[in-house]
CSV table of C-alpha atoms in Angstrom, one decimal:
chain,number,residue,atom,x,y,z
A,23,UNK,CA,14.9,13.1,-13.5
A,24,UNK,CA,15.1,15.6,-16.6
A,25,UNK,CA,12.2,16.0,-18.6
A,26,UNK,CA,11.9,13.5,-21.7
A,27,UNK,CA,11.3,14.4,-25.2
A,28,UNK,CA,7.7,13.1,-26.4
A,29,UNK,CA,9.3,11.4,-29.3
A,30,UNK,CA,11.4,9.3,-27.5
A,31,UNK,CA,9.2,8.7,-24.4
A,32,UNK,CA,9.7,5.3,-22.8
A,33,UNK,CA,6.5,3.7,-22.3
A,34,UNK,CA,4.9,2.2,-18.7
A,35,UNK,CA,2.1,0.8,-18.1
A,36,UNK,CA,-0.2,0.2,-14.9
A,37,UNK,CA,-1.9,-2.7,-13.8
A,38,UNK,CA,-4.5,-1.2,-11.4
A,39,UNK,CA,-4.7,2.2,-11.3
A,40,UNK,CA,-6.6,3.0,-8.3
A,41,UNK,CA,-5.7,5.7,-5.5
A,42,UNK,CA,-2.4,5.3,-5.2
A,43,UNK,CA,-1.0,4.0,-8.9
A,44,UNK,CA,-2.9,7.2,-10.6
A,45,UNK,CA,-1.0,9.2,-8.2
A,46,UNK,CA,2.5,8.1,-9.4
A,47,UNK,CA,1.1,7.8,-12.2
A,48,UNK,CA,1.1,11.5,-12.6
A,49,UNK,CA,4.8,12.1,-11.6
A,50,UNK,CA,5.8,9.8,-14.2
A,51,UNK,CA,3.8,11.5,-16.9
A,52,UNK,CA,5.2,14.8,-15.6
A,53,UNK,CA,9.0,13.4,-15.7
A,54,UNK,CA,8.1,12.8,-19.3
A,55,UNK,CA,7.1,8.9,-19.7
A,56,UNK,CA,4.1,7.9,-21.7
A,57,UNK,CA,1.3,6.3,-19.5
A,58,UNK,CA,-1.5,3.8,-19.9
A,59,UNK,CA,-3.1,2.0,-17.5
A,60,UNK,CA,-5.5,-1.4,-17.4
A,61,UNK,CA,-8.4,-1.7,-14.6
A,62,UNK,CA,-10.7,-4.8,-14.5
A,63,UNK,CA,-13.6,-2.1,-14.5
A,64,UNK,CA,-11.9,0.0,-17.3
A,65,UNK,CA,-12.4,2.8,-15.3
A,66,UNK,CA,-9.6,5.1,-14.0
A,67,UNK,CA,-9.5,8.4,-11.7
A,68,UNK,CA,-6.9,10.3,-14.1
A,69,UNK,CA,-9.2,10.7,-17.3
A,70,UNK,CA,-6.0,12.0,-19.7
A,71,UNK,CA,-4.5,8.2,-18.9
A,72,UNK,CA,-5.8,5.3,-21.6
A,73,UNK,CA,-7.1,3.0,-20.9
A,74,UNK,CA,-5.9,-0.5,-22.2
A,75,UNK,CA,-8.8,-3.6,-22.6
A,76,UNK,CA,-6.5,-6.2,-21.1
A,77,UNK,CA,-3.4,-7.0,-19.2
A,78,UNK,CA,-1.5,-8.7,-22.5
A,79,UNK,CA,-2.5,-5.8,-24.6
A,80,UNK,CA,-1.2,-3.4,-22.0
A,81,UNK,CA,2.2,-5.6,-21.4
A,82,UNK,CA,2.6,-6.3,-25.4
A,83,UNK,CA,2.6,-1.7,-25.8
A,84,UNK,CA,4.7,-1.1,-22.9
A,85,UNK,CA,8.7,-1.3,-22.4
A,86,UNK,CA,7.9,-1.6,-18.5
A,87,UNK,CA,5.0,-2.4,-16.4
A,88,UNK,CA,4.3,-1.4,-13.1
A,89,UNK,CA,1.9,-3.5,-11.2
A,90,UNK,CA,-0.3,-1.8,-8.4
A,91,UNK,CA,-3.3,-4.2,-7.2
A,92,UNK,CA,-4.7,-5.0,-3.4
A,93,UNK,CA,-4.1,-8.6,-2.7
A,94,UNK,CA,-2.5,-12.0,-3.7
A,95,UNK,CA,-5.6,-12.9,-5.8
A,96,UNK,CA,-5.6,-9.6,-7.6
A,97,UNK,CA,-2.4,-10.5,-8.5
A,98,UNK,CA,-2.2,-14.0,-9.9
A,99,UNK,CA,-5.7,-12.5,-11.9
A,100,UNK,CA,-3.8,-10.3,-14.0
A,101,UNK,CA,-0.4,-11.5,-14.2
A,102,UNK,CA,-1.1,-15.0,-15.6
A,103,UNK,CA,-3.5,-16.9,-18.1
A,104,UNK,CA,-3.5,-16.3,-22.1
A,105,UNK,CA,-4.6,-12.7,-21.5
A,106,UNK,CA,-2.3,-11.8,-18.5
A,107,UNK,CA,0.6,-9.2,-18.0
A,108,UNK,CA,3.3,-12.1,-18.5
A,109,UNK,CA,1.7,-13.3,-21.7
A,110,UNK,CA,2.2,-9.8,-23.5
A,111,UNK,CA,5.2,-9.1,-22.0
A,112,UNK,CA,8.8,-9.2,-24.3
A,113,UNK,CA,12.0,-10.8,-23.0
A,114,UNK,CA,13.9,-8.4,-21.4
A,115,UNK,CA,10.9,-5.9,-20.4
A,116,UNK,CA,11.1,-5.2,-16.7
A,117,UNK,CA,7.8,-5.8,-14.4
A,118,UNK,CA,7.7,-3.9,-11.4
A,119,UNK,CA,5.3,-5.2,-8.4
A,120,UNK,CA,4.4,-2.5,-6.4
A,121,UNK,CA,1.7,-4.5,-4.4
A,122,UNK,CA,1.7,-5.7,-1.1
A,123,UNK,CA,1.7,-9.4,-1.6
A,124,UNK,CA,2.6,-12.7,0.5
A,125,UNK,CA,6.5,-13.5,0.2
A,126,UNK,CA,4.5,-16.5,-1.8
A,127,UNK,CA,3.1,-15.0,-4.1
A,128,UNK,CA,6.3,-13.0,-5.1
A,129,UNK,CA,8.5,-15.7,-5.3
A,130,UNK,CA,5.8,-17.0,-7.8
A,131,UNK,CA,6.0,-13.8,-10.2
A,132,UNK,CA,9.7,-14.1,-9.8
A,133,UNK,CA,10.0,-17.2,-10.8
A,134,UNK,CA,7.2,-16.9,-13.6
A,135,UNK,CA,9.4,-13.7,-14.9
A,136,UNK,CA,12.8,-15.3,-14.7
A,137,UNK,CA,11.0,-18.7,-17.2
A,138,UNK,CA,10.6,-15.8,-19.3
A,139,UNK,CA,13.2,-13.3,-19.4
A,140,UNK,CA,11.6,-10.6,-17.9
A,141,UNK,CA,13.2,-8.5,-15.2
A,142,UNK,CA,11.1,-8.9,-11.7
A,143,UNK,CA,11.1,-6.5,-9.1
A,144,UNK,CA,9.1,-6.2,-5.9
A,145,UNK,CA,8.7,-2.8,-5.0
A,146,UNK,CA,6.1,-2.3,-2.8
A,147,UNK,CA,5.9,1.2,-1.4
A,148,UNK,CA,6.2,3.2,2.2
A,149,UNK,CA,3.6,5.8,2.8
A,150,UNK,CA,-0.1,6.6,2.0
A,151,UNK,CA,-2.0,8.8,-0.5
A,152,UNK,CA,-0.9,12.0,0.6
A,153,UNK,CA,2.8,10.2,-0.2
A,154,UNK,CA,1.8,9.4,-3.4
A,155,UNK,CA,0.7,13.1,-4.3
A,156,UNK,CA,3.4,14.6,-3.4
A,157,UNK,CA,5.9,12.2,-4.6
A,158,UNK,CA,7.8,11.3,-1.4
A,159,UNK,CA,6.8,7.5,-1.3
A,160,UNK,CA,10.0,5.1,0.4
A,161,UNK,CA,10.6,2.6,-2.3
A,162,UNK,CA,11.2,-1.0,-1.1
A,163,UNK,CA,12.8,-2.7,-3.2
A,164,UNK,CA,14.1,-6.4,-3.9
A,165,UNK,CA,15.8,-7.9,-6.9
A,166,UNK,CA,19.5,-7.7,-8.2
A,167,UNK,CA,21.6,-4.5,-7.8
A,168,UNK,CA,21.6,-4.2,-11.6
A,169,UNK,CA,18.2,-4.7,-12.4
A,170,UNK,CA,17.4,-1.8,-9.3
A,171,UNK,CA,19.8,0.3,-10.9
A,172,UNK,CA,18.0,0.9,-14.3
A,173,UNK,CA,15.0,1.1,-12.6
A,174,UNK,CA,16.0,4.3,-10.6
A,175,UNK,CA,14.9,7.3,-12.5
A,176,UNK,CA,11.1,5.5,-12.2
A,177,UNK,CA,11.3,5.2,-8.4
A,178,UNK,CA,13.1,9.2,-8.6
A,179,UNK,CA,10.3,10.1,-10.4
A,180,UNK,CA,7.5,8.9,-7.8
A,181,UNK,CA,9.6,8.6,-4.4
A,182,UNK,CA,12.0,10.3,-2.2
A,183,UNK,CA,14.1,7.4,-1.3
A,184,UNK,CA,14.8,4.0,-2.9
A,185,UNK,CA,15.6,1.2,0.2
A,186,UNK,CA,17.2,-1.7,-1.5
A,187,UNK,CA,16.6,-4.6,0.8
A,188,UNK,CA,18.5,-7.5,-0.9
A,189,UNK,CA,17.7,-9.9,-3.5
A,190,UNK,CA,14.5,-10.9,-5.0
A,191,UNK,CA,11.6,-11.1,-2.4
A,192,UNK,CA,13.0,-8.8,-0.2
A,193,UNK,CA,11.3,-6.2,-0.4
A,194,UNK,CA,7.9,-7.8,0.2
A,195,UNK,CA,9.2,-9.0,3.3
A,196,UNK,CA,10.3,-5.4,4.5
A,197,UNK,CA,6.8,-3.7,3.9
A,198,UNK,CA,5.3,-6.2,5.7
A,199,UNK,CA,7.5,-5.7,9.3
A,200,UNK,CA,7.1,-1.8,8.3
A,201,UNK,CA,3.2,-2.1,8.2
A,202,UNK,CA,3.4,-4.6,11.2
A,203,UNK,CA,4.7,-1.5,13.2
A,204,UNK,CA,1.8,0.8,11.7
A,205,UNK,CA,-0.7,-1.4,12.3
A,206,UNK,CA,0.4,-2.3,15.9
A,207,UNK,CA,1.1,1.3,16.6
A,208,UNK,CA,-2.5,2.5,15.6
A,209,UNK,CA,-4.2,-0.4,17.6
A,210,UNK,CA,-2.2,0.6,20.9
A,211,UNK,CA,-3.4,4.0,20.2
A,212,UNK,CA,-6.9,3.3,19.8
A,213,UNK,CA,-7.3,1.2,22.6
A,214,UNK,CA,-5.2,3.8,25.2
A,215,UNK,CA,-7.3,6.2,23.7
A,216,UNK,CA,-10.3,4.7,24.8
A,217,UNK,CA,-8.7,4.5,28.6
A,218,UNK,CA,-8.3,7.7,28.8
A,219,UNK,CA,-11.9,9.1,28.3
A,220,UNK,CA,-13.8,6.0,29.8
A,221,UNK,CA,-11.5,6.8,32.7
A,222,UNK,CA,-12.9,10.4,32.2
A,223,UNK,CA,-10.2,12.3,30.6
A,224,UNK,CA,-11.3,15.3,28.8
A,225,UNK,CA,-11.4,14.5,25.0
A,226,UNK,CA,-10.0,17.6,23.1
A,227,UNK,CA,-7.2,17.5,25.9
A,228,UNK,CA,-6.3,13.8,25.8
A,229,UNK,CA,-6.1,14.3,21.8
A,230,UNK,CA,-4.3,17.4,21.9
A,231,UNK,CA,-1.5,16.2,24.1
A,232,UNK,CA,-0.7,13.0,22.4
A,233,UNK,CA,0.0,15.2,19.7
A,234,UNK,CA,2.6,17.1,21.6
A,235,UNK,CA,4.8,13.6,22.5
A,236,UNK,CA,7.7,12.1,21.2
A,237,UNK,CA,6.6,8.4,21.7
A,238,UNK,CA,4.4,8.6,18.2
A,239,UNK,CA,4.8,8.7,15.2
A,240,UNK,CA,4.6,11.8,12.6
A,241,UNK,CA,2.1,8.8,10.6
A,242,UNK,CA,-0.2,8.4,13.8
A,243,UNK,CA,-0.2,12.3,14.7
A,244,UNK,CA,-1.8,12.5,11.7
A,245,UNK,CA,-4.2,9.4,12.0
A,246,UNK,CA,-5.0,10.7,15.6
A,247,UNK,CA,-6.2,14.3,14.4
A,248,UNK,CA,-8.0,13.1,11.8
A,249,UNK,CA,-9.2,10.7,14.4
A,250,UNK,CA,-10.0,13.8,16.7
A,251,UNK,CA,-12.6,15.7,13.8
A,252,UNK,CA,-14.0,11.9,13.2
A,253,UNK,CA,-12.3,12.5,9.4
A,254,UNK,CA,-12.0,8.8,8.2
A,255,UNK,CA,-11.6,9.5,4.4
A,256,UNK,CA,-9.5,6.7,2.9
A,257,UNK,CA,-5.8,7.1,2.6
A,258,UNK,CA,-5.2,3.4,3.5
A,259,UNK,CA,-8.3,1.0,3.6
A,260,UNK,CA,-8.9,-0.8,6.7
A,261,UNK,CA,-9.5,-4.3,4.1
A,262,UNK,CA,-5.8,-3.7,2.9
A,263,UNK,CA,-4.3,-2.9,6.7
A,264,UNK,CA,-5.9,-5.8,7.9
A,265,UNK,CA,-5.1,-7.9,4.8
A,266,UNK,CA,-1.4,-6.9,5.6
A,267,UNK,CA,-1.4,-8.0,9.0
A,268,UNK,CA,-2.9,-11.1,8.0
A,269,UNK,CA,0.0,-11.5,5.5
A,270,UNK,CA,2.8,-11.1,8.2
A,271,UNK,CA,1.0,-13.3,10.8
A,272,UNK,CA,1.1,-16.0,8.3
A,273,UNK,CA,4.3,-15.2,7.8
A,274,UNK,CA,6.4,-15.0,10.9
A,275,UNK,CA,4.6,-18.4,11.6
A,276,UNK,CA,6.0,-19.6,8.4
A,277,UNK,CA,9.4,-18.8,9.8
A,278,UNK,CA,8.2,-19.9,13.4
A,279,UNK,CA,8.7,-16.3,14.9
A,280,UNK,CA,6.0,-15.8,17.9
A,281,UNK,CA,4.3,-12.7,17.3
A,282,UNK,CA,1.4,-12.2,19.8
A,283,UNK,CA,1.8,-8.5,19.6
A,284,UNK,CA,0.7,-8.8,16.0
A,285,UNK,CA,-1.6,-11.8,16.7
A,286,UNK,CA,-4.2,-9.5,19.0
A,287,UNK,CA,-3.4,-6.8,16.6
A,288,UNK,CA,-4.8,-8.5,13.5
A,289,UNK,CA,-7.9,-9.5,15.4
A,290,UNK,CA,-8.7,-5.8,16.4
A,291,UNK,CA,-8.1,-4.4,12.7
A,292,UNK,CA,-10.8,-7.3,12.0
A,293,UNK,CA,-12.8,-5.8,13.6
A,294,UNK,CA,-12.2,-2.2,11.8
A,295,UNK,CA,-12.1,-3.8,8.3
A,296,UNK,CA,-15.6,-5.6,9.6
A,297,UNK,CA,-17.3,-2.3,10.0
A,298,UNK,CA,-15.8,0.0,8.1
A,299,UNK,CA,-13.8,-2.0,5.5
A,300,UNK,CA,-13.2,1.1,2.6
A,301,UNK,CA,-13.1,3.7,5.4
A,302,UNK,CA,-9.2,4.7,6.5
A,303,UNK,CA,-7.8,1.5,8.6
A,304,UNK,CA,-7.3,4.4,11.5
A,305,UNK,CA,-11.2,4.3,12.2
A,306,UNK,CA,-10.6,2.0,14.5
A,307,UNK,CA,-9.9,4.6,17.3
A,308,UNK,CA,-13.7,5.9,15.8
A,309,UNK,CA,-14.9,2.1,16.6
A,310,UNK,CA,-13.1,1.9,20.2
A,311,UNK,CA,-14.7,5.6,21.5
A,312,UNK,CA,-17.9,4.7,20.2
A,313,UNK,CA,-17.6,1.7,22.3
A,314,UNK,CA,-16.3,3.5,25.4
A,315,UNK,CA,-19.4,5.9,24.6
A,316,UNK,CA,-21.7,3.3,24.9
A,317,UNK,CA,-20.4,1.9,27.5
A,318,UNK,CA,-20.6,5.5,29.6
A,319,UNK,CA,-24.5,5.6,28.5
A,320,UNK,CA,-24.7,2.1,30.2
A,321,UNK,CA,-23.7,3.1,33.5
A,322,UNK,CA,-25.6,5.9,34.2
């Protein structure tokens, strides 16, 4: 979008403004908008951003806010009481949820938004930190075509694409089937991987030609060379992988859909968010060669 006058800079504000909400953060205060943010620590990683003492206070300076917190109870924390986000908020403001909640707990804030005249979206958001810095996030995004519409030049500013996948609630439905394939994906990977060297495969070898194959991902390439140098840093917490898949499982059986696959998948990223719950969700390939390791060490 073209740059905006500081005069006549429309004003956003973040709720949570951790890793990934400082980083779009940035592109929208490059493409011109005026940002402030609100943490329940009052701490933020982008120092130039202010810092606002409470959800209302935040919702009552802002034309729009854009909501970027962990879980369900995050949510429901700042969004309602007398000091909450919805309490601050003007009709007609527009609320942007780019968390990844339960279809529950969005069709709560919908609901909570429409009592009050305040334009919902759920917008949760494809892609990791390294997404988020350079600006090519997917936007998922449910609500009315309208309402989508005037949001654009936000999701232009901090995304590549926009995917708008039907009315209210659907796109909190779609990131959790898109992080049902990660998560699934990354388990299958960590427990071939630790086949191949207990069944004595070289390890530079085995990691270097899964890197070569079609059959994965550009997203698990790079979790299985970071995977390969033992290079864990954080771009997506094992807590909020596993908190995901613990989301959809509760889903799908909401809607009666069998999904064993997912099922054996969220017990085995329990285990990852067990022992290394703040490390990246992809050290569970880490956890399953350390195991193999052991193992070897057993036997001989």
């Amino acid at each position: 979008m073209s740059q905006l006058s500081a005069e006549n800079a429309p004003k956003i504000g973040f709720i949570g403004f951790g890793a990934m909400a400082s980083r779009m953060g940035a592109h929208l205060t490059k493409a011109g908008y005026a940002v402030t943010a609100y943490t329940p620590t009052g701490k933020s990683s982008a120092p130039s951003v202010r810092m606002i003492d409470s959800p209302r206070h935040l919702a009552q300076q802002t034309e729009t806010v854009i909501v970027c917190v962990p879980d369900d109870e995050a949510l429901a924390a700042s969004m309602y009481g007398e000091n909450g986000t919805l309490a601050g908020m003007k009709s007609g403001a527009m609320l942007i949820n780019t968390s990844s909640v339960s279809p529950e707990a969005t069709a709560e804030l919908a609901a909570a938004g429409e009592k009050a005249g305040i334009t919902v979206l759920d917008a949760p958001v494809s892609g990791s930190t390294p997404e988020a810095e350079a600006g090519t996030l997917v936007i998922l995004v449910g609500g009315a075509t309208d309402d989508v519409a005037k949001a654009q030049p936000i999701f232009d500013a901090i995304g590549k694409i926009t995917i708008h996948a039907g009315p209210a609630g659907s796109g909190a439905r779609l990131k959790l089937v898109i992080n049902g394939i990660m998560g699934a994906g990354l388990t299958a990977l960590a427990e071939t991987v630790a086949y191949g060297l207990a069944a004595g495969l070289d390890r530079t070898m085995l990691f270097d030609a899964l890197d070569q194959v079609a059959v994965i991902s550009p997203h698990h390439k790079r979790k299985l060379k970071a995977a390969k140098n033992g290079n864990f840093a954080p771009q997506f917490p094992g807590r909020l992988m596993q908190k995901d898949m613990r989301l959809l499982l509760d889903a799908a059986a909401r809607e009666a859909v069998p999904v064993p696959t997912i099922a054996a998948t969220t017990q085995m990223l329990s285990l990852g968010r067990r022992q290394y719950p703040n490390e990246d969700y992809s050290a569970l390939i880490g956890i399953m060669e350390k195991i193999v390791a052991n193992d070897a060490g057993k036997r001989k």
